[in-house]
mmCIF file of C-alpha atoms in Angstrom:
data_model
loop_
_atom_site.group_PDB
_atom_site.id
_atom_site.type_symbol
_atom_site.label_atom_id
_atom_site.label_comp_id
_atom_site.label_asym_id
_atom_site.label_seq_id
_atom_site.Cartn_x
_atom_site.Cartn_y
_atom_site.Cartn_z
ATOM 1 C CA MET S 1 -17.776 9.568 1.937
ATOM 2 C CA ALA S 2 -15.867 7.180 -0.307
ATOM 3 C CA ARG S 3 -12.371 5.841 0.052
ATOM 4 C CA VAL S 4 -9.888 5.968 -2.751
ATOM 5 C CA VAL S 5 -6.615 4.124 -2.439
ATOM 6 C CA VAL S 6 -3.476 5.242 -4.159
ATOM 7 C CA ASP S 7 -0.688 2.650 -4.199
ATOM 8 C CA VAL S 8 2.751 3.910 -5.074
ATOM 9 C CA MET S 9 5.473 1.410 -5.953
ATOM 10 C CA LEU S 10 8.992 1.768 -7.341
ATOM 11 C CA LYS S 11 9.125 1.003 -11.047
ATOM 12 C CA PRO S 12 10.183 -2.642 -11.648
ATOM 13 C CA GLU S 13 13.541 -1.614 -13.099
ATOM 14 C CA ILE S 14 14.429 0.480 -10.032
ATOM 15 C CA LEU S 15 16.417 -1.226 -7.290
ATOM 16 C CA ASP S 16 14.368 -1.625 -4.104
ATOM 17 C CA PRO S 17 16.828 -1.855 -1.147
ATOM 18 C CA GLN S 18 14.048 -1.929 1.449
ATOM 19 C CA GLY S 19 12.313 -4.776 -0.281
ATOM 20 C CA GLN S 20 15.588 -6.655 -0.636
ATOM 21 C CA ALA S 21 16.363 -6.194 3.062
ATOM 22 C CA VAL S 22 12.985 -7.671 3.940
ATOM 23 C CA GLN S 23 13.466 -10.559 1.483
ATOM 24 C CA ARG S 24 16.927 -11.436 2.839
ATOM 25 C CA ALA S 25 15.621 -11.447 6.436
ATOM 26 C CA LEU S 26 12.727 -13.770 5.819
ATOM 27 C CA PRO S 27 14.656 -17.080 5.589
ATOM 28 C CA ARG S 28 16.480 -16.204 8.816
ATOM 29 C CA LEU S 29 13.076 -15.807 10.444
ATOM 30 C CA GLY S 30 11.945 -19.147 9.109
ATOM 31 C CA PHE S 31 9.842 -17.911 6.168
ATOM 32 C CA ASP S 32 10.853 -19.588 2.923
ATOM 33 C CA GLY S 33 9.293 -19.594 -0.542
ATOM 34 C CA ILE S 34 9.187 -15.822 -1.079
ATOM 35 C CA ALA S 35 11.013 -15.160 -4.317
ATOM 36 C CA ASP S 36 10.840 -11.318 -4.226
ATOM 37 C CA VAL S 37 9.609 -8.526 -1.977
ATOM 38 C CA ARG S 38 8.810 -4.979 -3.150
ATOM 39 C CA GLN S 39 7.884 -2.294 -0.613
ATOM 40 C CA GLY S 40 5.885 0.817 -1.447
ATOM 41 C CA LYS S 41 3.422 3.310 -0.065
ATOM 42 C CA ARG S 42 -0.351 3.121 0.355
ATOM 43 C CA PHE S 43 -2.452 6.257 0.647
ATOM 44 C CA GLU S 44 -6.062 5.989 1.791
ATOM 45 C CA LEU S 45 -7.959 9.160 0.822
ATOM 46 C CA GLU S 46 -11.428 9.809 2.283
ATOM 47 C CA VAL S 47 -13.209 11.770 -0.441
ATOM 48 C CA ASP S 48 -16.082 14.231 0.234
ATOM 49 C CA GLY S 49 -19.028 13.545 -2.011
ATOM 50 C CA PRO S 50 -19.321 11.045 -4.900
ATOM 51 C CA VAL S 51 -16.221 9.663 -6.581
ATOM 52 C CA ASP S 52 -17.218 10.427 -10.147
ATOM 53 C CA GLU S 53 -15.011 10.662 -13.257
ATOM 54 C CA ALA S 54 -14.016 14.252 -12.389
ATOM 55 C CA ALA S 55 -13.020 13.361 -8.844
ATOM 56 C CA LEU S 56 -10.998 10.396 -10.057
ATOM 57 C CA ALA S 57 -9.230 12.540 -12.658
ATOM 58 C CA ARG S 58 -8.348 15.039 -9.940
ATOM 59 C CA ILE S 59 -7.000 12.281 -7.645
ATOM 60 C CA HIS S 60 -5.018 10.828 -10.543
ATOM 61 C CA GLU S 61 -3.477 14.260 -11.083
ATOM 62 C CA MET S 62 -2.794 14.592 -7.352
ATOM 63 C CA ALA S 63 -1.059 11.199 -7.311
ATOM 64 C CA GLU S 64 1.017 12.083 -10.387
ATOM 65 C CA THR S 65 2.126 15.456 -9.155
ATOM 66 C CA PHE S 66 2.359 14.992 -5.401
ATOM 67 C CA LEU S 67 2.007 11.476 -4.005
ATOM 68 C CA ALA S 68 4.337 9.691 -6.461
ATOM 69 C CA ASN S 69 7.680 10.602 -8.016
ATOM 70 C CA THR S 70 6.817 9.418 -11.504
ATOM 71 C CA VAL S 71 10.459 9.359 -12.543
ATOM 72 C CA ILE S 72 11.039 6.291 -10.393
ATOM 73 C CA GLU S 73 7.591 5.285 -9.221
ATOM 74 C CA ASP S 74 4.351 3.925 -10.707
ATOM 75 C CA PHE S 75 0.993 4.371 -9.015
ATOM 76 C CA THR S 76 -2.469 2.972 -9.227
ATOM 77 C CA VAL S 77 -5.749 4.594 -8.165
ATOM 78 C CA LYS S 78 -8.576 2.380 -6.882
ATOM 79 C CA VAL S 79 -11.967 3.165 -5.408
ATOM 80 C CA GLU S 80 -12.508 1.055 -2.326
ATOM 81 C CA GLU S 81 -15.924 0.225 -0.844
ATOM 82 C CA THR S 82 -15.899 2.006 2.481
ATOM 83 C CA SER S 83 -18.005 -0.764 4.017
ATOM 84 C CA GLU S 84 -14.958 -3.196 3.583
ATOM 85 C CA VAL S 85 -13.510 -3.536 7.070
ATOM 86 C CA ALA S 86 -9.710 -3.882 6.993
ATOM 87 C CA GLY S 87 -8.735 -7.324 8.359
ATOM 88 C CA ALA S 88 -7.536 -6.328 11.806
ATOM 89 C CA SER S 89 -4.523 -8.245 12.989
ATOM 90 C CA LYS S 90 -6.156 -9.289 16.236
ATOM 91 C CA MET C 1 4.483 -17.477 -9.233
ATOM 92 C CA ALA C 2 1.658 -15.623 -7.485
ATOM 93 C CA ARG C 3 1.678 -12.189 -5.980
ATOM 94 C CA VAL C 4 0.429 -11.596 -2.435
ATOM 95 C CA VAL C 5 -0.032 -8.031 -1.258
ATOM 96 C CA VAL C 6 0.282 -7.134 2.419
ATOM 97 C CA ASP C 7 -1.054 -3.695 3.254
ATOM 98 C CA VAL C 8 0.019 -2.264 6.603
ATOM 99 C CA MET C 9 -1.796 0.810 7.954
ATOM 100 C CA LEU C 10 -1.773 2.562 11.291
ATOM 101 C CA LYS C 11 -4.749 1.607 13.452
ATOM 102 C CA PRO C 12 -7.545 4.192 13.124
ATOM 103 C CA GLU C 13 -7.082 5.452 16.667
ATOM 104 C CA ILE C 14 -3.367 6.104 16.149
ATOM 105 C CA LEU C 15 -2.342 9.622 15.026
ATOM 106 C CA ASP C 16 -0.926 9.635 11.467
ATOM 107 C CA PRO C 17 1.351 12.692 11.181
ATOM 108 C CA GLN C 18 2.448 11.750 7.654
ATOM 109 C CA GLY C 19 -1.101 11.455 6.448
ATOM 110 C CA GLN C 20 -1.994 14.761 8.132
ATOM 111 C CA ALA C 21 0.949 16.485 6.507
ATOM 112 C CA VAL C 22 -0.232 15.259 3.097
ATOM 113 C CA GLN C 23 -3.805 16.291 3.821
ATOM 114 C CA ARG C 24 -2.813 19.839 4.937
ATOM 115 C CA ALA C 25 -0.709 20.314 1.821
ATOM 116 C CA LEU C 26 -3.424 19.300 -0.674
ATOM 117 C CA PRO C 27 -5.530 22.514 -0.570
ATOM 118 C CA ARG C 28 -2.383 24.628 -1.055
ATOM 119 C CA LEU C 29 -1.709 22.585 -4.158
ATOM 120 C CA GLY C 30 -5.209 23.151 -5.421
ATOM 121 C CA PHE C 31 -6.692 19.757 -4.422
ATOM 122 C CA ASP C 32 -9.848 20.190 -2.369
ATOM 123 C CA GLY C 33 -12.522 17.705 -1.236
ATOM 124 C CA ILE C 34 -10.196 15.252 0.504
ATOM 125 C CA ALA C 35 -11.459 14.870 4.086
ATOM 126 C CA ASP C 36 -8.709 12.615 5.380
ATOM 127 C CA VAL C 37 -5.431 11.009 4.252
ATOM 128 C CA ARG C 38 -3.850 7.950 5.860
ATOM 129 C CA GLN C 39 -0.412 6.754 4.729
ATOM 130 C CA GLY C 40 0.886 3.200 5.159
ATOM 131 C CA LYS C 41 3.058 0.534 3.631
ATOM 132 C CA ARG C 42 2.366 -1.888 0.759
ATOM 133 C CA PHE C 43 4.405 -5.081 0.417
ATOM 134 C CA GLU C 44 4.257 -7.087 -2.788
ATOM 135 C CA LEU C 45 5.434 -10.644 -2.193
ATOM 136 C CA GLU C 46 6.219 -12.919 -5.160
ATOM 137 C CA VAL C 47 5.424 -16.414 -3.826
ATOM 138 C CA ASP C 48 7.061 -19.596 -5.200
ATOM 139 C CA GLY C 49 4.424 -22.204 -5.992
ATOM 140 C CA PRO C 50 0.662 -22.129 -5.410
ATOM 141 C CA VAL C 51 -0.787 -19.783 -2.818
ATOM 142 C CA ASP C 52 -2.823 -22.349 -0.898
ATOM 143 C CA GLU C 53 -4.283 -22.116 2.625
ATOM 144 C CA ALA C 54 -0.949 -23.154 4.176
ATOM 145 C CA ALA C 55 1.030 -20.494 2.249
ATOM 146 C CA LEU C 56 -1.521 -17.804 3.181
ATOM 147 C CA ALA C 57 -1.335 -18.808 6.829
ATOM 148 C CA ARG C 58 2.461 -18.544 6.715
ATOM 149 C CA ILE C 59 2.264 -15.097 5.053
ATOM 150 C CA HIS C 60 -0.277 -13.996 7.621
ATOM 151 C CA GLU C 61 2.141 -15.048 10.357
ATOM 152 C CA MET C 62 5.025 -13.276 8.577
ATOM 153 C CA ALA C 63 2.957 -10.089 8.340
ATOM 154 C CA GLU C 64 1.960 -10.289 12.012
ATOM 155 C CA THR C 65 5.443 -10.938 13.352
ATOM 156 C CA PHE C 66 7.623 -9.053 10.907
ATOM 157 C CA LEU C 67 5.958 -6.708 8.397
ATOM 158 C CA ALA C 68 3.575 -5.008 10.806
ATOM 159 C CA ASN C 69 3.871 -3.744 14.349
ATOM 160 C CA THR C 70 0.539 -5.063 15.545
ATOM 161 C CA VAL C 71 0.599 -2.813 18.621
ATOM 162 C CA ILE C 72 -0.109 0.246 16.390
ATOM 163 C CA GLU C 73 -0.723 -1.205 12.965
ATOM 164 C CA ASP C 74 -3.423 -3.309 11.242
ATOM 165 C CA PHE C 75 -2.655 -5.361 8.108
ATOM 166 C CA THR C 76 -4.539 -7.123 5.357
ATOM 167 C CA VAL C 77 -3.305 -9.982 3.156
ATOM 168 C CA LYS C 78 -4.640 -10.252 -0.399
ATOM 169 C CA VAL C 79 -3.765 -12.554 -3.272
ATOM 170 C CA GLU C 80 -3.385 -10.502 -6.428
ATOM 171 C CA GLU C 81 -3.737 -11.905 -9.974
ATOM 172 C CA THR C 82 -0.188 -11.596 -11.349
ATOM 173 C CA SER C 83 -1.594 -10.943 -14.782
ATOM 174 C CA GLU C 84 -3.013 -7.575 -13.498
ATOM 175 C CA VAL C 85 -0.680 -4.907 -14.866
ATOM 176 C CA ALA C 86 -0.157 -2.075 -12.389
ATOM 177 C CA GLY C 87 -1.550 1.173 -13.949
ATOM 178 C CA ALA C 88 1.687 2.887 -14.952
ATOM 179 C CA SER C 89 1.718 6.581 -14.356
ATOM 180 C CA LYS C 90 2.588 7.347 -18.060
#
């Protein structure tokens, strides 16, 4: 089982109200020095079997047709080592 | 200017209805072989100045107190090379 991550972000030229709301709130919460914030979606896909070229092509197609709205969003597809343990917050 | 990425995902033990909805739809759209789908948030922070230990500690605190709900979510903080161009969908 391998994990493939699809990150979907608004295209740079598209206004990101959510990101702006986060950015405006940061100084009020005492966090300075953040020039810009963009917010998007992260999909973690657990893939049966090896992630070969064919599987990646299929996932790319899935991202393009289903996970992202390519009119306003860009996406990236990355294979992630499943052994990498996500940095838990606690 | 450096880019720091904060990924926020539901803890593994928390039910992810959005991810399940995506996973159930995939076979109907002709995409098989995806055992599980988890959906979360991705924040791209453009940071003024160098991303040193102090800046990373501040961003970690910001993620813990503001970007993630640490009762149900885990987060990771990664420094991304700003030169890396996001794979555009076209």
